[in-house]
């Protein structure tokens, strides 16, 4: 018959025992029961035992022995436990500690770590066995009442610190032992290293560069910057923002995408240098700026291809003898800059069916082309010429093409082409080259088609300066004596020019880079000496070039000739003989002669004392010149024929126009009175009044619209012009000097009056009336009206003008956004969009904020981007209701509309710090049978957060006093129900609790660390000694066990 038993050990450790009637037979009654169970089928287990009946004893005694042995075996054999409940409260604990923690920082666990003191005399020691190879942690014991707390802290004096980025978890194996006893318990502590915000975001790369077009639409993403932060969670979050205020760009605070938020203008700025910063959100919450590194973004703006090329053509009739005749000169202008303004090609797109012409890029200008013939032109088939159609394209992107330009290439071989008349212009063109030598004046009779109106046109041919001055000799050579006075004429060169007028006037000059003792009269060609010549010290031969230039316009012709002047060797005089000489000298003023004067000269030989001869200035020559001048003025006009001529009194030169004188100018018809049009420049080589130039308009100033300043030559508007009345003025600008005889010169200036939009379109009728049938279908044309405008070109084009009748409409009608309270200043929180179907200015919308909450928000007037201009604070205000106005630029009345933007501020977790108690444990006392609610003690926790995040709520979460005590919001402990003291027996028994008083004194940090290091070294030495003692005990036990194994035991089953 079998019986079953169950045994429950202390603290929940249970052992289930199923057994039969047992009989144990052993020579050694004190031997271990496990060692006696050797029968087949019998098993011994720590948690459960199954065996048969033992033979030879009574079942109760055998059972009692079995129970005693089993309890001893269970209490000693379980890992992590000791006899009779020496064990940790949990087999594994979870704890946390922050990285970079200071020395002696304790880990934090939600559970009590340690061992309950069954025996208050136990002196428990905790030790880290494994898991802390770097030696970061230290295990300590703190005994409070009947519990020995396990506290783990960071070691002091360790140069290494915890770094989560290197290792974020430590699994420590902790051994608890009792000094002086063979009791051990084991547990595990899993320490999680918490992240501290010790790293900052870094950009990679730090420099970015992009190129965008000037026409890039708003909100386009133009670039993206990237930064990283090795921290985790909220510590690794950061914001992007601009270092300085930027209006045309915006950066997304979390993605780093830079978008265009304003209109670009290449002419205003073609490059933007932006600096983007990254701010760590955690650091910003802690109070510092959190800025890590700076990324630079260079945004280059490309000019858009805004303008199309414009073609200008000047036709030309080549001479019949030209080898490569040019029929037209084509210039192309493009107002764009860079590649957009460069011309790729100009081509003939129509009008040349036989492919006889081509455009050659020639000329002094970059975009100048010439129309030339590719092969012999068939003028017989096209006797009236060709109409070539030209088109140019630029190098922009996208490319733009010019408007088609038609050029008429006239037949140069046609003998006679009738004079053409154009409406309101009456220009006469020539059909063949003119030659002034053959004929200087042509008289034409102009008549209309009917022949009833006639007019005489006289055309005077001006010289074209087609001849070069020619010297009469190919080489000039002469000999001169060295003794000739300064100013003596030594040679005359002469040249002639077949041209007429100013084109035939010649001036002379010496072309030499070296200084010469000669000068040339620029008008006569006479070469004279400017210095005394010396055969011994000067060159014997002077060779130089004399240049002859005409006064032609627009350019001059020149020719040169070689001139050689040789010095004669001086003749040596044998000297003057001794004797007396008499000279008779007279003076004349050109009309009268003075009485002769006799001078006696004695020539002597021999030495003459230097003291008896001296020279001094008498100023006789100067006085003589003054008397002659006074005499000449008194006697009247000088005799020019006798050569006594005042050079400065002769008006030798006539006034001449400067080369910059234009052939035509263009003015707007609405140019205000007094506006400067052109400053005409002229010069006269004479001096004094002979060279004083005056300006006048001698002819062509019809309607007296123009005036020229007599002295400065400034041409101005005198009266308002009207192109519809007269669109061209041919002004004869005349210049003259004040010399005698007076000389003058003139040029024709064509003034083209350009159109201004000064006329309103006029309908051909003042009113219209029309009748339609009621059955007319939709879209039936009922009337056509016509209007005309006297202006030209685009000014004369009539358009249907849009009326500003639509207000801007917001899409959607209202907005709602949520923003985090810690977003950086400058962040775009919303983009507004409107639609206005009006055209022109009526469709251009500008935005404004009616209420910006003291400048906390701002809006871009062109793009509608709303930005933060001040920081937000959820605790101060959670909602903002912005009123935005959109207004167009219509004229004469602008229209507007209003929308509302609701901004909700989202709270950011600013609860950065956990509350903590300054003391690990506190002790209080209360009398038994105290009333419920009696205050026991007060505990105080601290929280470094401010405001609502710093408010602390208290509660009792665990412990033997749970339910017996309560705590209020003021951290006051009080009784929650009645308490009873210990019984009489309990009072007489040994005490069950013990309180140790810890005296804590403030010491300097350095002293604390030194003492801490010394204590740790002492504790480690004590632990080593304990280990040695335990090893000795274990050796003794092993010897005893070997002796016991030698004894025999028998177990028999009893039926």
PDB file of C-alpha atoms in Angstrom, residues 563-684:
ATOM      1  CA  UNK A 563      63.601 113.269 -96.021  1.00  0.00           C
ATOM      2  CA  UNK A 564      67.404 113.460 -95.684  1.00  0.00           C
ATOM      3  CA  UNK A 565      69.222 116.568 -94.372  1.00  0.00           C
ATOM      4  CA  UNK A 566      73.035 116.594 -94.425  1.00  0.00           C
ATOM      5  CA  UNK A 567      75.370 119.090 -92.686  1.00  0.00           C
ATOM      6  CA  UNK A 568      78.104 120.750 -94.712  1.00  0.00           C
ATOM      7  CA  UNK A 569      81.621 120.612 -93.365  1.00  0.00           C
ATOM      8  CA  UNK A 570      82.567 124.128 -92.194  1.00  0.00           C
ATOM      9  CA  UNK A 571      85.268 126.082 -94.065  1.00  0.00           C
ATOM     10  CA  UNK A 572      88.257 127.058 -91.896  1.00  0.00           C
ATOM     11  CA  UNK A 573      88.915 130.850 -91.993  1.00  0.00           C
ATOM     12  CA  UNK A 574      92.512 132.004 -91.862  1.00  0.00           C
ATOM     13  CA  UNK A 575      91.463 134.972 -89.773  1.00  0.00           C
ATOM     14  CA  UNK A 576      90.934 138.689 -90.255  1.00  0.00           C
ATOM     15  CA  UNK A 577      93.891 140.978 -90.955  1.00  0.00           C
ATOM     16  CA  UNK A 578      94.733 143.821 -88.735  1.00  0.00           C
ATOM     17  CA  UNK A 579      92.934 146.997 -89.550  1.00  0.00           C
ATOM     18  CA  UNK A 580      89.857 149.157 -89.054  1.00  0.00           C
ATOM     19  CA  UNK A 581      86.432 148.420 -90.521  1.00  0.00           C
ATOM     20  CA  UNK A 582      83.391 150.744 -90.807  1.00  0.00           C
ATOM     21  CA  UNK A 583      79.772 149.397 -90.977  1.00  0.00           C
ATOM     22  CA  UNK A 584      76.628 151.387 -91.808  1.00  0.00           C
ATOM     23  CA  UNK A 585      73.434 149.957 -90.145  1.00  0.00           C
ATOM     24  CA  UNK A 586      69.838 151.099 -90.607  1.00  0.00           C
ATOM     25  CA  UNK A 587      66.455 149.945 -89.196  1.00  0.00           C
ATOM     26  CA  UNK A 588      62.961 149.927 -90.734  1.00  0.00           C
ATOM     27  CA  UNK A 589      59.383 149.228 -89.577  1.00  0.00           C
ATOM     28  CA  UNK A 590      58.264 148.194 -93.007  1.00  0.00           C
ATOM     29  CA  UNK A 591      57.278 151.637 -94.133  1.00  0.00           C
ATOM     30  CA  UNK A 592      59.954 154.039 -92.928  1.00  0.00           C
ATOM     31  CA  UNK A 593      63.719 153.682 -92.498  1.00  0.00           C
ATOM     32  CA  UNK A 594      65.881 155.154 -89.809  1.00  0.00           C
ATOM     33  CA  UNK A 595      68.966 157.199 -90.494  1.00  0.00           C
ATOM     34  CA  UNK A 596      72.059 155.046 -91.090  1.00  0.00           C
ATOM     35  CA  UNK A 597      74.365 154.411 -88.180  1.00  0.00           C
ATOM     36  CA  UNK A 598      78.128 153.936 -88.504  1.00  0.00           C
ATOM     37  CA  UNK A 599      80.024 151.367 -86.433  1.00  0.00           C
ATOM     38  CA  UNK A 600      83.824 151.263 -86.466  1.00  0.00           C
ATOM     39  CA  UNK A 601      85.506 147.890 -85.744  1.00  0.00           C
ATOM     40  CA  UNK A 602      89.266 147.643 -85.114  1.00  0.00           C
ATOM     41  CA  UNK A 603      90.941 144.226 -85.462  1.00  0.00           C
ATOM     42  CA  UNK A 604      94.020 143.891 -83.295  1.00  0.00           C
ATOM     43  CA  UNK A 605      96.554 141.140 -82.751  1.00  0.00           C
ATOM     44  CA  UNK A 606      98.132 140.284 -79.492  1.00  0.00           C
ATOM     45  CA  UNK A 607      96.945 139.695 -75.997  1.00  0.00           C
ATOM     46  CA  UNK A 608      94.234 141.902 -74.656  1.00  0.00           C
ATOM     47  CA  UNK A 609      93.621 142.158 -70.967  1.00  0.00           C
ATOM     48  CA  UNK A 610      90.338 140.422 -70.001  1.00  0.00           C
ATOM     49  CA  UNK A 611      89.641 143.261 -67.605  1.00  0.00           C
ATOM     50  CA  UNK A 612      89.404 145.767 -70.460  1.00  0.00           C
ATOM     51  CA  UNK A 613      86.564 143.855 -72.235  1.00  0.00           C
ATOM     52  CA  UNK A 614      83.127 142.822 -70.859  1.00  0.00           C
ATOM     53  CA  UNK A 615      79.588 142.088 -72.194  1.00  0.00           C
ATOM     54  CA  UNK A 616      76.294 143.086 -70.626  1.00  0.00           C
ATOM     55  CA  UNK A 617      72.662 143.001 -71.601  1.00  0.00           C
ATOM     56  CA  UNK A 618      71.286 146.247 -72.917  1.00  0.00           C
ATOM     57  CA  UNK A 619      67.750 145.093 -73.834  1.00  0.00           C
ATOM     58  CA  UNK A 620      68.180 146.973 -77.048  1.00  0.00           C
ATOM     59  CA  UNK A 621      66.448 144.260 -79.080  1.00  0.00           C
ATOM     60  CA  UNK A 622      63.439 144.246 -76.773  1.00  0.00           C
ATOM     61  CA  UNK A 623      63.125 148.011 -76.779  1.00  0.00           C
ATOM     62  CA  UNK A 624      63.488 148.028 -80.518  1.00  0.00           C
ATOM     63  CA  UNK A 625      60.691 145.494 -80.891  1.00  0.00           C
ATOM     64  CA  UNK A 626      58.406 147.514 -78.631  1.00  0.00           C
ATOM     65  CA  UNK A 627      59.060 150.725 -80.553  1.00  0.00           C
ATOM     66  CA  UNK A 628      58.453 148.989 -83.843  1.00  0.00           C
ATOM     67  CA  UNK A 629      55.145 147.606 -82.580  1.00  0.00           C
ATOM     68  CA  UNK A 630      54.002 151.019 -81.328  1.00  0.00           C
ATOM     69  CA  UNK A 631      55.060 152.562 -84.603  1.00  0.00           C
ATOM     70  CA  UNK A 632      53.208 149.915 -86.588  1.00  0.00           C
ATOM     71  CA  UNK A 633      49.975 150.515 -84.680  1.00  0.00           C
ATOM     72  CA  UNK A 634      50.330 154.241 -85.160  1.00  0.00           C
ATOM     73  CA  UNK A 635      50.938 153.975 -88.868  1.00  0.00           C
ATOM     74  CA  UNK A 636      47.918 151.673 -89.457  1.00  0.00           C
ATOM     75  CA  UNK A 637      47.796 148.333 -91.291  1.00  0.00           C
ATOM     76  CA  UNK A 638      51.011 146.510 -91.926  1.00  0.00           C
ATOM     77  CA  UNK A 639      52.144 145.853 -95.428  1.00  0.00           C
ATOM     78  CA  UNK A 640      51.321 142.144 -95.812  1.00  0.00           C
ATOM     79  CA  UNK A 641      53.033 141.931 -99.118  1.00  0.00           C
ATOM     80  CA  UNK A 642      56.332 142.814 -97.537  1.00  0.00           C
ATOM     81  CA  UNK A 643      56.157 139.813 -95.194  1.00  0.00           C
ATOM     82  CA  UNK A 644      55.782 141.730 -91.906  1.00  0.00           C
ATOM     83  CA  UNK A 645      52.667 139.797 -90.808  1.00  0.00           C
ATOM     84  CA  UNK A 646      51.259 139.030 -87.395  1.00  0.00           C
ATOM     85  CA  UNK A 647      50.712 135.255 -87.632  1.00  0.00           C
ATOM     86  CA  UNK A 648      48.017 135.162 -84.925  1.00  0.00           C
ATOM     87  CA  UNK A 649      45.824 137.755 -86.639  1.00  0.00           C
ATOM     88  CA  UNK A 650      45.115 135.576 -89.664  1.00  0.00           C
ATOM     89  CA  UNK A 651      42.059 133.206 -89.622  1.00  0.00           C
ATOM     90  CA  UNK A 652      43.802 130.326 -91.306  1.00  0.00           C
ATOM     91  CA  UNK A 653      41.608 127.396 -90.203  1.00  0.00           C
ATOM     92  CA  UNK A 654      37.905 126.820 -90.484  1.00  0.00           C
ATOM     93  CA  UNK A 655      35.813 125.057 -87.791  1.00  0.00           C
ATOM     94  CA  UNK A 656      35.419 121.311 -88.101  1.00  0.00           C
ATOM     95  CA  UNK A 657      32.932 118.809 -86.655  1.00  0.00           C
ATOM     96  CA  UNK A 658      34.194 116.080 -84.406  1.00  0.00           C
ATOM     97  CA  UNK A 659      34.288 112.525 -85.718  1.00  0.00           C
ATOM     98  CA  UNK A 660      31.567 111.556 -83.257  1.00  0.00           C
ATOM     99  CA  UNK A 661      28.987 113.635 -85.141  1.00  0.00           C
ATOM    100  CA  UNK A 662      26.135 111.191 -85.956  1.00  0.00           C
ATOM    101  CA  UNK A 663      24.175 111.091 -89.164  1.00  0.00           C
ATOM    102  CA  UNK A 664      20.857 110.607 -87.387  1.00  0.00           C
ATOM    103  CA  UNK A 665      19.333 110.486 -83.915  1.00  0.00           C
ATOM    104  CA  UNK A 666      16.019 109.180 -82.605  1.00  0.00           C
ATOM    105  CA  UNK A 667      13.815 110.949 -80.072  1.00  0.00           C
ATOM    106  CA  UNK A 668      10.486 110.065 -78.482  1.00  0.00           C
ATOM    107  CA  UNK A 669       7.657 112.332 -79.442  1.00  0.00           C
ATOM    108  CA  UNK A 670       6.665 112.720 -75.792  1.00  0.00           C
ATOM    109  CA  UNK A 671      10.136 113.848 -74.723  1.00  0.00           C
ATOM    110  CA  UNK A 672       9.694 116.753 -72.281  1.00  0.00           C
ATOM    111  CA  UNK A 673      10.635 120.275 -73.257  1.00  0.00           C
ATOM    112  CA  UNK A 674      14.197 121.094 -72.216  1.00  0.00           C
ATOM    113  CA  UNK A 675      15.461 117.518 -72.501  1.00  0.00           C
ATOM    114  CA  UNK A 676      19.000 117.191 -73.825  1.00  0.00           C
ATOM    115  CA  UNK A 677      19.154 115.260 -77.094  1.00  0.00           C
ATOM    116  CA  UNK A 678      22.750 115.451 -78.252  1.00  0.00           C
ATOM    117  CA  UNK A 679      25.906 117.440 -77.592  1.00  0.00           C
ATOM    118  CA  UNK A 680      27.650 118.345 -80.820  1.00  0.00           C
ATOM    119  CA  UNK A 681      31.401 118.728 -80.668  1.00  0.00           C
ATOM    120  CA  UNK A 682      33.508 120.897 -83.015  1.00  0.00           C
ATOM    121  CA  UNK A 683      36.984 122.405 -83.001  1.00  0.00           C
ATOM    122  CA  UNK A 684      39.023 125.121 -84.743  1.00  0.00           C
TER     123      UNK A 684
END
